[in-house]
Coordinates of C-alpha atoms and ligand atoms in Angstrom, one line a residue:
Chain A
M1 CA 113.8 120.2 75.8
D2 CA 116.9 121.6 77.3
R3 CA 119.8 121.3 75.0
L4 CA 123.2 122.0 76.3
D5 CA 125.3 124.4 74.2
F6 CA 128.5 122.4 74.6
D7 CA 126.6 119.2 73.7
K8 CA 125.2 120.4 70.3
S9 CA 128.2 119.3 68.2
I10 CA 128.2 115.9 69.9
I11 CA 124.5 115.5 69.4
E12 CA 124.7 116.4 65.7
L13 CA 127.4 113.8 65.1
E14 CA 125.5 111.2 67.1
K15 CA 122.5 111.8 64.9
K16 CA 124.5 111.4 61.7
I17 CA 125.8 108.1 63.0
E18 CA 122.3 106.9 63.7
E19 CA 121.3 107.9 60.1
L20 CA 124.1 105.9 58.6
K21 CA 123.3 103.0 60.8
K22 CA 119.7 103.1 59.6
M23 CA 120.7 103.3 55.9
T24 CA 123.1 100.5 56.4
E25 CA 120.3 98.4 57.8
S26 CA 117.5 99.3 55.3
K27 CA 119.1 100.1 52.0
A28 CA 121.8 97.5 52.1
I29 CA 124.5 100.1 51.5
D30 CA 127.3 99.4 53.8
F31 CA 128.6 102.4 55.8
S32 CA 130.3 100.3 58.4
D33 CA 133.7 101.9 57.9
E34 CA 132.3 105.4 58.0
I35 CA 130.3 104.6 61.1
L36 CA 133.3 103.2 62.9
K37 CA 135.3 106.3 62.0
L38 CA 132.6 108.6 63.2
E39 CA 132.0 106.7 66.4
I40 CA 135.7 107.1 67.3
K41 CA 135.4 110.7 66.5
A42 CA 132.3 111.1 68.6
E43 CA 133.8 109.3 71.5
K44 CA 136.8 111.6 71.3
M45 CA 134.6 114.7 71.3
R46 CA 132.6 113.5 74.3
K47 CA 135.7 112.8 76.2
E48 CA 137.4 116.1 75.4
I49 CA 134.4 118.3 75.9
Y50 CA 133.2 116.6 79.2
E51 CA 136.6 116.6 80.7
K52 CA 136.8 120.3 80.4
L53 CA 133.4 121.3 81.6
T54 CA 133.2 124.4 83.8
P55 CA 131.4 124.2 87.1
W56 CA 128.4 126.0 85.6
Q57 CA 128.3 123.5 82.7
R58 CA 128.4 120.6 85.2
Q59 CA 125.5 122.2 87.0
Q60 CA 123.6 122.1 83.7
V61 CA 124.5 118.5 83.1
A62 CA 123.4 117.7 86.7
R63 CA 120.0 119.4 85.9
H64 CA 119.6 117.8 82.5
M65 CA 116.0 116.6 81.9
Q66 CA 117.4 113.4 80.5
R67 CA 119.7 112.7 83.4
P68 CA 118.9 109.5 85.1
R69 CA 116.6 109.9 88.1
T70 CA 116.9 108.0 91.4
L71 CA 114.3 105.3 90.3
D72 CA 116.3 104.8 87.0
Y73 CA 119.2 103.7 89.1
V74 CA 117.1 101.8 91.6
G75 CA 115.7 99.6 88.8
R76 CA 119.2 98.9 87.4
I77 CA 121.1 98.3 90.6
F78 CA 118.7 96.5 92.9
E79 CA 116.2 93.7 92.7
D80 CA 112.7 93.4 94.1
F81 CA 112.3 97.1 95.2
T82 CA 109.1 97.7 97.1
P83 CA 108.2 101.4 97.3
L84 CA 106.7 102.3 100.7
S85 CA 104.5 105.3 101.2
G86 CA 104.0 108.0 103.8
D87 CA 105.5 109.4 107.0
R88 CA 102.7 107.9 109.2
L89 CA 102.1 111.4 110.4
F90 CA 100.6 113.5 107.6
K91 CA 100.9 112.1 104.1
D92 CA 103.2 110.7 101.4
D93 CA 105.7 112.9 99.6
P94 CA 106.3 111.8 96.1
A95 CA 109.5 113.9 96.0
I96 CA 111.1 111.3 98.3
I97 CA 110.9 107.6 97.4
G98 CA 112.0 104.7 99.5
G99 CA 111.6 101.1 100.5
P100 CA 113.4 97.8 100.8
A101 CA 115.1 96.1 97.9
M102 CA 117.6 93.3 97.4
F103 CA 121.2 94.1 96.7
E104 CA 123.6 91.2 95.9
G105 CA 121.2 88.8 97.6
R106 CA 120.7 90.8 100.8
P107 CA 118.1 93.3 101.8
V108 CA 118.9 97.0 101.9
M109 CA 116.7 100.1 102.4
I110 CA 116.6 102.7 99.7
I111 CA 115.7 106.3 100.2
G112 CA 116.1 109.1 97.7
T113 CA 114.8 112.3 96.2
Q114 CA 113.0 111.8 92.9
K115 CA 112.7 114.3 90.2
G116 CA 110.1 113.8 87.4
K117 CA 110.7 112.2 84.0
D118 CA 108.4 114.6 82.2
T119 CA 106.3 117.7 82.9
K120 CA 103.4 115.7 84.4
D121 CA 105.7 113.6 86.6
S122 CA 107.7 116.6 87.6
I123 CA 104.7 118.3 88.9
H124 CA 103.6 115.1 90.8
R125 CA 107.1 114.9 92.3
N126 CA 107.2 118.7 93.1
F127 CA 110.3 118.8 90.9
G128 CA 112.1 116.7 93.4
M129 CA 111.8 119.3 96.2
P130 CA 110.7 117.5 99.4
N131 CA 108.2 118.8 102.0
P132 CA 108.7 117.9 105.7
E133 CA 106.7 114.7 105.3
G134 CA 109.3 113.5 102.8
Y135 CA 112.1 113.9 105.3
R136 CA 110.0 112.3 108.0
K137 CA 109.2 109.4 105.6
A138 CA 113.0 109.0 105.0
L139 CA 113.6 108.9 108.7
R140 CA 110.9 106.3 109.2
L141 CA 112.6 104.1 106.7
V142 CA 116.0 104.6 108.1
N143 CA 114.7 103.6 111.6
M144 CA 113.1 100.5 110.0
A145 CA 116.4 99.6 108.3
A146 CA 118.2 100.0 111.6
K147 CA 115.7 97.7 113.3
F148 CA 116.3 94.9 110.8
G149 CA 120.0 95.5 110.3
W150 CA 119.6 96.6 106.6
P151 CA 122.2 99.0 105.1
V152 CA 120.7 102.2 103.9
I153 CA 121.5 103.6 100.4
S154 CA 120.4 107.3 100.1
F155 CA 120.2 108.8 96.6
I156 CA 120.4 112.6 96.4
D157 CA 119.1 114.7 93.4
T158 CA 117.2 117.8 94.5
A159 CA 117.4 121.5 93.9
G160 CA 116.5 121.9 97.6
A161 CA 113.9 121.5 100.2
F162 CA 110.6 123.1 99.1
P163 CA 110.3 126.7 100.2
G164 CA 106.5 126.7 100.5
L165 CA 103.9 127.8 102.9
G166 CA 102.8 124.3 103.9
A167 CA 106.4 123.2 104.3
E168 CA 107.1 126.0 106.8
E169 CA 103.8 125.4 108.6
R170 CA 104.7 121.7 109.0
G171 CA 108.2 122.3 110.2
Q172 CA 110.6 121.9 107.3
A173 CA 113.5 123.0 109.6
E174 CA 112.5 120.6 112.3
A175 CA 112.2 117.7 109.9
I176 CA 115.7 118.3 108.4
A177 CA 117.2 118.9 111.8
K178 CA 115.9 115.7 113.2
N179 CA 117.2 113.7 110.3
L180 CA 120.6 115.2 110.7
R181 CA 120.6 114.2 114.3
D182 CA 119.0 110.8 113.9
F183 CA 120.9 109.7 110.8
S184 CA 124.1 110.4 112.7
T185 CA 123.2 107.7 115.3
A186 CA 121.1 105.3 113.2
E187 CA 122.4 101.8 114.0
T188 CA 123.1 100.5 110.5
Q189 CA 125.4 101.4 107.6
I190 CA 124.4 104.4 105.5
I191 CA 125.9 105.2 102.1
I192 CA 125.0 108.4 100.4
V193 CA 125.1 108.8 96.6
V194 CA 124.9 112.4 95.3
H195 CA 124.0 111.7 91.6
G196 CA 122.4 115.0 90.4
E197 CA 121.8 118.2 92.3
G198 CA 122.8 118.3 95.9
G199 CA 120.7 121.4 96.9
S200 CA 121.7 122.6 100.4
G201 CA 119.6 121.7 103.4
G202 CA 117.3 119.7 101.1
A203 CA 120.2 117.4 100.3
I204 CA 121.9 117.1 103.6
G205 CA 118.5 116.3 105.1
I206 CA 119.1 112.8 103.8
G207 CA 122.8 113.2 103.4
V208 CA 124.4 112.1 106.7
G209 CA 126.1 108.7 106.4
D210 CA 129.2 106.6 106.6
K211 CA 130.3 107.2 103.0
V212 CA 129.4 110.0 100.7
L213 CA 129.9 109.2 97.0
M214 CA 129.3 111.6 94.2
L215 CA 128.9 111.2 90.5
E216 CA 131.5 113.1 88.4
N217 CA 129.0 115.7 87.0
A218 CA 126.9 116.0 90.1
V219 CA 127.0 119.2 92.1
Y220 CA 126.5 119.8 95.9
S221 CA 126.3 123.2 97.4
V222 CA 125.0 125.4 100.2
I223 CA 123.3 127.7 97.7
S224 CA 122.4 127.5 94.0
P225 CA 124.7 129.5 91.6
E226 CA 121.7 131.7 90.8
G227 CA 121.0 132.4 94.4
C228 CA 124.7 133.1 95.1
A229 CA 124.9 135.5 92.1
A230 CA 121.7 137.3 93.3
I231 CA 123.2 137.9 96.7
L232 CA 126.7 138.7 95.5
W233 CA 126.1 140.8 92.4
K234 CA 122.3 141.4 92.6
D235 CA 122.2 139.6 89.3
S236 CA 121.1 136.0 88.9
S237 CA 122.3 135.9 85.3
K238 CA 125.9 135.9 86.6
A239 CA 125.2 132.3 87.8
S240 CA 128.1 130.9 85.8
N241 CA 130.5 133.2 87.7
A242 CA 129.0 132.2 91.0
A243 CA 129.3 128.5 90.1
D244 CA 133.1 129.0 90.0
V245 CA 133.1 130.9 93.3
I246 CA 130.9 128.6 95.4
K247 CA 133.0 125.4 94.8
M248 CA 130.3 122.8 94.1
T249 CA 131.8 120.2 91.8
A250 CA 132.7 116.6 92.9
H251 CA 136.4 117.5 92.6
D252 CA 136.0 120.6 94.8
L253 CA 134.2 118.6 97.4
L254 CA 136.7 115.8 97.4
E255 CA 139.4 118.4 98.0
L256 CA 137.4 120.0 100.8
G257 CA 137.0 116.6 102.5
V258 CA 133.2 116.5 102.2
I259 CA 132.9 113.4 100.0
D260 CA 134.8 110.2 100.0
E261 CA 134.8 109.2 96.3
I262 CA 134.0 110.3 92.8
I263 CA 132.1 107.9 90.7
K264 CA 133.1 108.1 87.0
E265 CA 130.4 108.8 84.5
P266 CA 130.4 107.5 80.9
S267 CA 132.0 109.9 78.5
G268 CA 129.4 112.5 77.5
G269 CA 127.6 112.3 80.9
A270 CA 125.2 109.9 82.7
H271 CA 122.3 110.9 80.4
R272 CA 124.0 109.2 77.5
N273 CA 124.3 105.8 79.2
Y274 CA 122.0 104.9 82.1
D275 CA 123.2 101.3 82.2
K276 CA 126.8 102.1 82.4
T277 CA 126.3 104.8 85.0
A278 CA 124.2 102.4 87.1
A279 CA 126.9 99.8 86.8
E280 CA 129.6 102.2 88.1
I281 CA 127.4 103.2 91.0
K282 CA 126.7 99.5 91.8
A283 CA 130.4 98.7 91.8
A284 CA 131.1 101.7 94.1
L285 CA 128.3 100.6 96.5
K286 CA 129.6 97.0 96.6
R287 CA 133.1 98.2 97.4
N288 CA 132.1 100.7 100.0
L289 CA 129.6 98.4 101.7
A290 CA 132.3 95.7 101.9
E291 CA 134.6 98.2 103.5
I292 CA 132.3 99.2 106.3
K293 CA 130.4 96.0 106.8
P294 CA 133.0 94.4 109.1
L295 CA 133.1 97.4 111.5
E296 CA 131.6 96.9 114.9
L297 CA 128.5 99.0 115.4
H298 CA 130.2 101.2 118.0
D299 CA 133.2 101.9 115.7
L300 CA 130.9 102.5 112.7
L301 CA 129.0 105.2 114.6
E302 CA 132.1 106.8 116.1
R303 CA 133.6 107.0 112.7
R304 CA 130.4 108.5 111.3
Y305 CA 130.5 111.1 114.1
Q306 CA 134.1 112.0 113.6
K307 CA 133.6 112.2 109.8
F308 CA 131.2 115.2 110.2
R309 CA 132.8 116.4 113.4
N310 CA 136.1 117.1 111.5
M311 CA 134.5 119.0 108.6
G312 CA 135.2 122.7 108.5
K313 CA 138.3 124.8 108.3
F314 CA 139.3 127.6 110.7
L315 CA 142.2 129.1 112.4
E316 CA 142.7 128.6 116.1
I317 CA 144.5 131.5 117.9
T318 CA 146.5 130.1 120.8
A319 CA 147.3 132.1 123.8
E320 CA 151.0 132.3 122.9
A321 CA 150.2 133.4 119.3
A322 CA 147.7 136.0 120.6
G323 CA 150.4 137.3 123.0
A324 CA 153.0 137.5 120.2
G325 CA 150.4 139.4 118.2
K326 CA 150.0 136.9 115.4
A327 CA 147.7 134.1 114.6
G328 CA 148.8 130.5 115.4
Chain B
M1 CA 118.5 143.0 136.2
A2 CA 120.9 145.2 134.5
L3 CA 121.8 144.5 130.9
F4 CA 124.5 147.1 130.8
K5 CA 126.3 146.8 134.0
K6 CA 130.1 147.1 134.1
T7 CA 131.9 144.4 132.2
K8 CA 133.5 141.7 134.2
P9 CA 137.2 141.2 133.6
N10 CA 136.6 137.8 132.1
E11 CA 134.1 139.1 129.6
V12 CA 134.7 140.5 126.1
E13 CA 133.9 144.2 126.0
V14 CA 131.4 144.9 123.3
P15 CA 130.4 148.6 123.3
L16 CA 126.8 149.2 123.0
K17 CA 127.2 151.7 120.2
R18 CA 128.5 148.9 118.0
R19 CA 125.2 147.2 118.1
V20 CA 123.5 147.0 114.7
G21 CA 120.1 148.7 114.5
V22 CA 120.2 150.8 117.7
P23 CA 121.9 154.1 117.4
N24 CA 123.6 155.4 120.5
G25 CA 121.8 158.8 120.3
L26 CA 119.6 160.4 122.9
W27 CA 116.6 159.1 121.0
T28 CA 116.0 155.7 119.4
K29 CA 113.2 155.1 117.0
C30 CA 111.2 151.9 117.6
E31 CA 111.5 149.7 114.6
A32 CA 108.0 148.5 115.1
C33 CA 105.8 151.4 116.2
K34 CA 108.1 154.1 115.0
E35 CA 107.8 155.9 118.4
A36 CA 110.8 158.0 119.4
L37 CA 112.1 156.6 122.6
Y38 CA 114.7 157.8 125.1
T39 CA 117.6 155.5 124.5
K40 CA 118.2 155.3 128.2
V41 CA 114.6 154.3 128.9
L42 CA 114.8 151.7 126.2
E43 CA 118.0 150.3 127.7
E44 CA 116.6 150.2 131.2
N45 CA 113.6 148.3 129.7
L46 CA 116.0 145.6 128.4
K47 CA 115.7 147.0 124.9
V48 CA 112.0 146.3 124.7
C49 CA 109.9 149.1 123.4
P50 CA 107.8 150.4 126.4
K51 CA 105.0 151.5 124.0
C52 CA 104.5 148.4 121.8
G53 CA 106.6 145.6 123.4
Y54 CA 108.9 145.3 120.4
H55 CA 112.1 143.3 121.3
F56 CA 115.2 145.0 119.8
R57 CA 117.9 142.6 119.0
L58 CA 120.6 141.9 121.7
T59 CA 124.2 141.1 121.2
S60 CA 125.6 137.9 122.7
K61 CA 127.2 140.0 125.4
E62 CA 124.0 141.7 126.4
R63 CA 122.2 138.3 126.4
V64 CA 124.8 136.9 128.8
N65 CA 124.2 139.8 131.1
L66 CA 120.5 139.2 130.8
I67 CA 120.4 135.5 131.8
M68 CA 123.6 134.5 133.5
D69 CA 124.3 135.0 137.2
E70 CA 126.4 138.2 137.6
G71 CA 130.1 137.6 137.3
T72 CA 129.9 133.8 136.7
F73 CA 130.3 133.7 132.9
T74 CA 133.7 132.7 131.5
E75 CA 134.3 132.3 127.8
N76 CA 135.9 129.0 126.7
C77 CA 136.3 126.7 123.7
G78 CA 139.2 128.7 122.4
R79 CA 139.5 131.6 120.0
L80 CA 138.7 130.6 116.5
V81 CA 138.7 132.8 113.4
A82 CA 137.3 132.1 110.0
L83 CA 139.4 131.2 107.0
D84 CA 138.6 132.2 103.5
V85 CA 138.9 128.7 102.2
L86 CA 137.0 129.3 98.9
A87 CA 138.7 132.6 98.2
F88 CA 135.2 134.0 98.1
P89 CA 134.7 137.6 96.8
E90 CA 135.0 140.2 99.6
Y91 CA 134.8 137.6 102.4
K92 CA 138.1 138.6 104.0
E93 CA 137.0 142.3 104.0
K94 CA 133.6 141.4 105.4
L95 CA 135.1 139.3 108.2
K96 CA 137.5 142.2 109.1
K97 CA 134.7 144.8 109.1
N98 CA 132.4 142.6 111.2
Q99 CA 135.2 141.8 113.6
E100 CA 135.7 145.5 114.1
T101 CA 132.1 146.5 114.4
S102 CA 131.0 143.7 116.6
G103 CA 134.2 143.2 118.7
L104 CA 133.8 139.5 118.1
D105 CA 136.1 136.9 116.3
D106 CA 133.0 135.4 114.6
A107 CA 129.3 135.1 115.1
V108 CA 129.4 132.9 118.2
V109 CA 130.3 133.2 121.9
T110 CA 130.6 130.1 124.0
G111 CA 131.3 129.7 127.7
E112 CA 130.3 128.4 131.1
G113 CA 128.6 130.0 134.1
R114 CA 125.6 129.8 136.4
I115 CA 121.9 130.5 136.1
G116 CA 120.1 130.6 139.4
G117 CA 123.2 129.0 140.9
M118 CA 123.1 126.1 138.5
Q119 CA 126.2 125.3 136.3
V120 CA 125.5 125.5 132.6
A121 CA 127.3 125.4 129.3
I122 CA 126.1 128.1 126.9
G123 CA 126.6 129.0 123.3
L124 CA 125.2 132.2 121.8
T125 CA 125.1 133.2 118.1
D126 CA 125.3 136.9 117.5
S127 CA 123.4 138.7 114.7
S128 CA 125.7 141.6 114.8
F129 CA 128.3 139.5 113.1
M130 CA 127.3 138.7 109.5
M131 CA 123.7 138.1 110.7
G132 CA 124.9 135.3 112.9
S133 CA 125.5 133.0 110.0
M134 CA 127.1 129.7 110.6
G135 CA 130.4 128.9 109.0
S136 CA 133.1 126.6 110.2
V137 CA 133.8 128.7 113.3
V138 CA 130.2 128.8 114.5
G139 CA 129.8 125.1 113.8
E140 CA 133.0 124.2 115.6
K141 CA 132.4 126.3 118.7
I142 CA 128.8 125.0 119.0
A143 CA 130.1 121.4 118.7
R144 CA 132.8 122.2 121.3
I145 CA 130.3 123.7 123.8
I146 CA 128.0 120.7 123.4
E147 CA 131.0 118.3 124.0
L148 CA 132.0 120.5 127.0
A149 CA 128.5 120.1 128.5
I150 CA 128.8 116.3 128.0
G151 CA 132.2 116.4 129.8
R152 CA 130.9 118.5 132.6
K153 CA 127.6 116.6 132.8
C154 CA 125.8 119.9 132.9
P155 CA 122.8 121.3 131.0
L156 CA 123.3 123.0 127.6
I157 CA 121.8 126.3 126.6
I158 CA 122.1 127.7 123.1
V159 CA 120.7 131.1 122.2
S160 CA 120.2 131.6 118.5
S161 CA 120.3 134.9 116.8
S162 CA 121.2 133.6 113.3
G163 CA 119.1 135.1 110.5
G164 CA 121.9 134.2 108.1
G165 CA 121.5 130.5 108.3
A166 CA 124.5 128.6 106.8
R167 CA 127.2 131.1 105.7
M168 CA 127.3 131.3 101.9
Q169 CA 130.9 132.5 101.9
E170 CA 132.2 129.1 103.2
G171 CA 130.2 127.1 100.8
I172 CA 129.6 123.4 101.4
L173 CA 131.6 123.5 104.6
S174 CA 128.9 125.7 106.2
L175 CA 126.3 123.2 105.1
M176 CA 128.3 120.4 106.9
Q177 CA 128.2 122.4 110.2
M178 CA 124.5 121.6 110.3
A179 CA 125.4 117.9 110.4
K180 CA 128.2 118.4 112.8
T181 CA 126.2 120.4 115.4
S182 CA 123.2 118.1 115.1
A183 CA 125.4 115.0 115.6
A184 CA 126.9 116.5 118.7
L185 CA 123.4 117.1 120.0
A186 CA 122.7 113.4 119.5
K187 CA 125.7 112.7 121.8
L188 CA 124.3 115.1 124.4
A189 CA 120.9 113.3 124.2
K190 CA 122.6 109.9 124.6
A191 CA 124.3 111.3 127.7
K192 CA 120.8 112.2 129.0
L193 CA 121.7 115.8 129.4
P194 CA 119.2 118.6 128.7
Y195 CA 119.4 121.1 125.9
I196 CA 117.4 124.3 126.3
C197 CA 117.2 126.2 123.1
I198 CA 116.3 129.9 123.0
L199 CA 115.3 131.3 119.6
T200 CA 115.5 135.0 119.1
D201 CA 115.0 137.3 116.2
P202 CA 116.1 136.3 113.6
T203 CA 116.7 132.6 113.3
G204 CA 116.7 131.1 109.8
G205 CA 117.9 128.5 107.3
G206 CA 120.6 126.1 108.3
V207 CA 120.6 127.2 111.9
T208 CA 116.9 126.6 112.4
A209 CA 117.3 123.3 110.5
S210 CA 120.0 122.0 112.9
F211 CA 120.5 123.1 116.5
G212 CA 117.6 125.5 116.4
M213 CA 115.0 122.8 116.3
L214 CA 116.5 120.1 118.5
G215 CA 115.9 121.5 122.0
D216 CA 114.3 119.4 124.8
I217 CA 112.7 122.7 125.7
T218 CA 112.5 125.4 123.1
I219 CA 111.8 129.0 124.1
A220 CA 111.4 132.0 121.8
E221 CA 111.3 135.7 122.3
P222 CA 108.0 137.5 121.3
N223 CA 107.6 138.0 117.6
A224 CA 111.0 136.5 116.7
L225 CA 111.2 135.4 113.1
I226 CA 112.0 131.7 113.1
C227 CA 112.0 130.0 109.7
F228 CA 113.7 127.6 107.3
A229 CA 113.1 129.5 104.0
G230 CA 112.9 133.2 104.4
P231 CA 109.6 135.1 104.0
R232 CA 110.8 136.7 100.7
V233 CA 111.8 133.3 99.2
I234 CA 108.4 131.9 100.0
E235 CA 106.6 134.9 98.7
Q236 CA 108.5 134.4 95.4
T237 CA 107.5 130.7 95.4
I238 CA 103.8 131.1 96.1
K239 CA 103.5 134.6 94.4
Q240 CA 101.5 136.1 97.1
K241 CA 101.9 137.9 100.4
L242 CA 102.3 135.9 103.5
P243 CA 99.7 136.1 106.2
K244 CA 100.5 138.4 109.2
G245 CA 102.5 136.7 111.9
F246 CA 103.6 133.8 109.6
Q247 CA 106.9 132.3 110.8
R248 CA 106.8 134.4 114.0
A249 CA 107.4 132.9 117.4
E250 CA 103.8 132.8 118.4
F251 CA 103.0 131.0 115.1
L252 CA 105.6 128.4 115.8
V253 CA 104.1 127.7 119.3
S254 CA 100.7 127.2 117.8
Q255 CA 102.2 125.0 115.0
G256 CA 103.9 122.9 117.7
F257 CA 107.6 123.6 117.0
V258 CA 108.3 125.9 119.9
D259 CA 107.2 125.3 123.5
M260 CA 106.6 128.9 124.7
V261 CA 107.1 132.5 124.0
V262 CA 108.8 134.3 126.9
Q263 CA 109.1 138.0 127.3
R264 CA 112.7 139.2 127.7
K265 CA 112.0 140.4 131.3
N266 CA 110.9 136.9 132.2
M267 CA 113.6 135.0 130.4
K268 CA 115.9 134.4 133.4
E269 CA 113.3 133.4 135.8
T270 CA 111.9 131.0 133.2
L271 CA 115.3 129.4 132.8
V272 CA 115.9 129.2 136.5
K273 CA 112.5 127.4 136.9
V274 CA 113.1 125.0 134.0
L275 CA 116.7 124.2 135.0
K276 CA 115.4 122.9 138.4
Y277 CA 114.0 119.8 136.7
F278 CA 117.5 118.8 135.6
K279 CA 119.3 119.2 138.9
P280 CA 121.2 116.0 139.7
A281 CA 119.4 114.0 142.4
E282 CA 122.3 114.1 144.9
H283 CA 122.3 117.9 145.0
N284 CA 118.7 118.2 145.9
Ligands
ZN401 ZN1 107.5 150.2 119.7

């Protein structure tokens, strides 16, 4: 069980509160006043500690074993979800789930990477790291959604696309590239929710859409902090330094113009309150869908194109500036 | 076909000695068969080892000379230089050093010219600049050359020499260039214009997983490494050595992800042949 260092004091207090609650119930000793006091204290601790998390600590929250998985949200946000299976080419990839569901009385298509809930499930899901068939399955579902005019909601929580032998043999790069291209022109609304780890190509492979929303403690990066540290300092134990450098938090990404909105998490992180986190995501989805729903298809697609077209920062040297010997 | 003819006035001068991996001495050791070769003989042979056929890496400039009609290439899409947006350790120094050694602003050259008389738009990534990795500049210029092809209604050719994939030093913005370039290619496809993709050694990561795998026709040089995850990463995952030839051009042809492997000396005639199919009817 992975305990977070910065979480320990909160967990201890939460345990104490639980004990008092049990005693109050069973032994008829009334600790109500003490419980109330301690709950206020715990809430204050959760707020203060989680507000000040470093990027590396957020990465750990994002990877927490108890953090809600895509299917935890699907069950709480949508009704009548029907999981569909397979890419119709090779096989099914349990690391990517998807299928139609009802949202506010209307059909939508859900796709998302799915990490496991326990060791057995994690192995079954390949720890949420998709193979090419996962990306191809996602594209099949997006195309189906476009055919029937259903909005797509894509949930991202993956350390990355699986770097395996079979994945390379079956064209991991081709599968991701095709998704990038075809999501960009898919004729329906697409909303992306990065709720855990957004691991590089494995994330963007189902990450092109009209709106990109991100949970407060989620991370999204071109490389893991460990990978970055290994390249930079030949030392993957310096991952916490690399996490600062690589700019991977929701706040960084909002500033860089890569995401549209940060979704608040309950104090103490999403793993403390699945229902509340799901309710926040649901509200954000409702709002964002309502915003893009009225757009004509042509405008929607042009906006989606421009959104990614405008990403990136560089300096353009104009002829005059070059002549004057300085950058413009 | 001379790779190293005199530079045309409209071309950027990139001295041969700045090339990574090929020393400018009298002798050059083949990286594959270790044979000591006369550098001059090697150059006359288009930097392909006469003994074993190993294809040394070319710069974008050398590639332009190899495949474009002489004197027809002009650079365009502006001069863009990278910004150190993340204040990433040593990035500024790295950029400066690579600009000096490669003679390039960044890891990409874009322009227009003719191949077998046919007008094309062309983008080339260059492994002599930070392993050809894609940051905002590469992504922007590739997107611009795609849009230029759409504007000109001409075929697009992209030559990849990007072992670096998405450039770490620009973080998430590099990742987004994958989406940007792929979306631009969707527009090109909608305009019913051809994209011929040439993959050379090495092409990896975010470049393979965007414009590297979206060609109507995809051609690779012999033995070029073309991958998503690099061989070392995979070996760490599976904890065993990879089979010989894994992720090499010939392997990708047999797996169905590349159309053909073409020797360097046949690259231009192959392009001329293929481009014929895309000639607008009124010019036939
Ligand atoms: Zn040789």
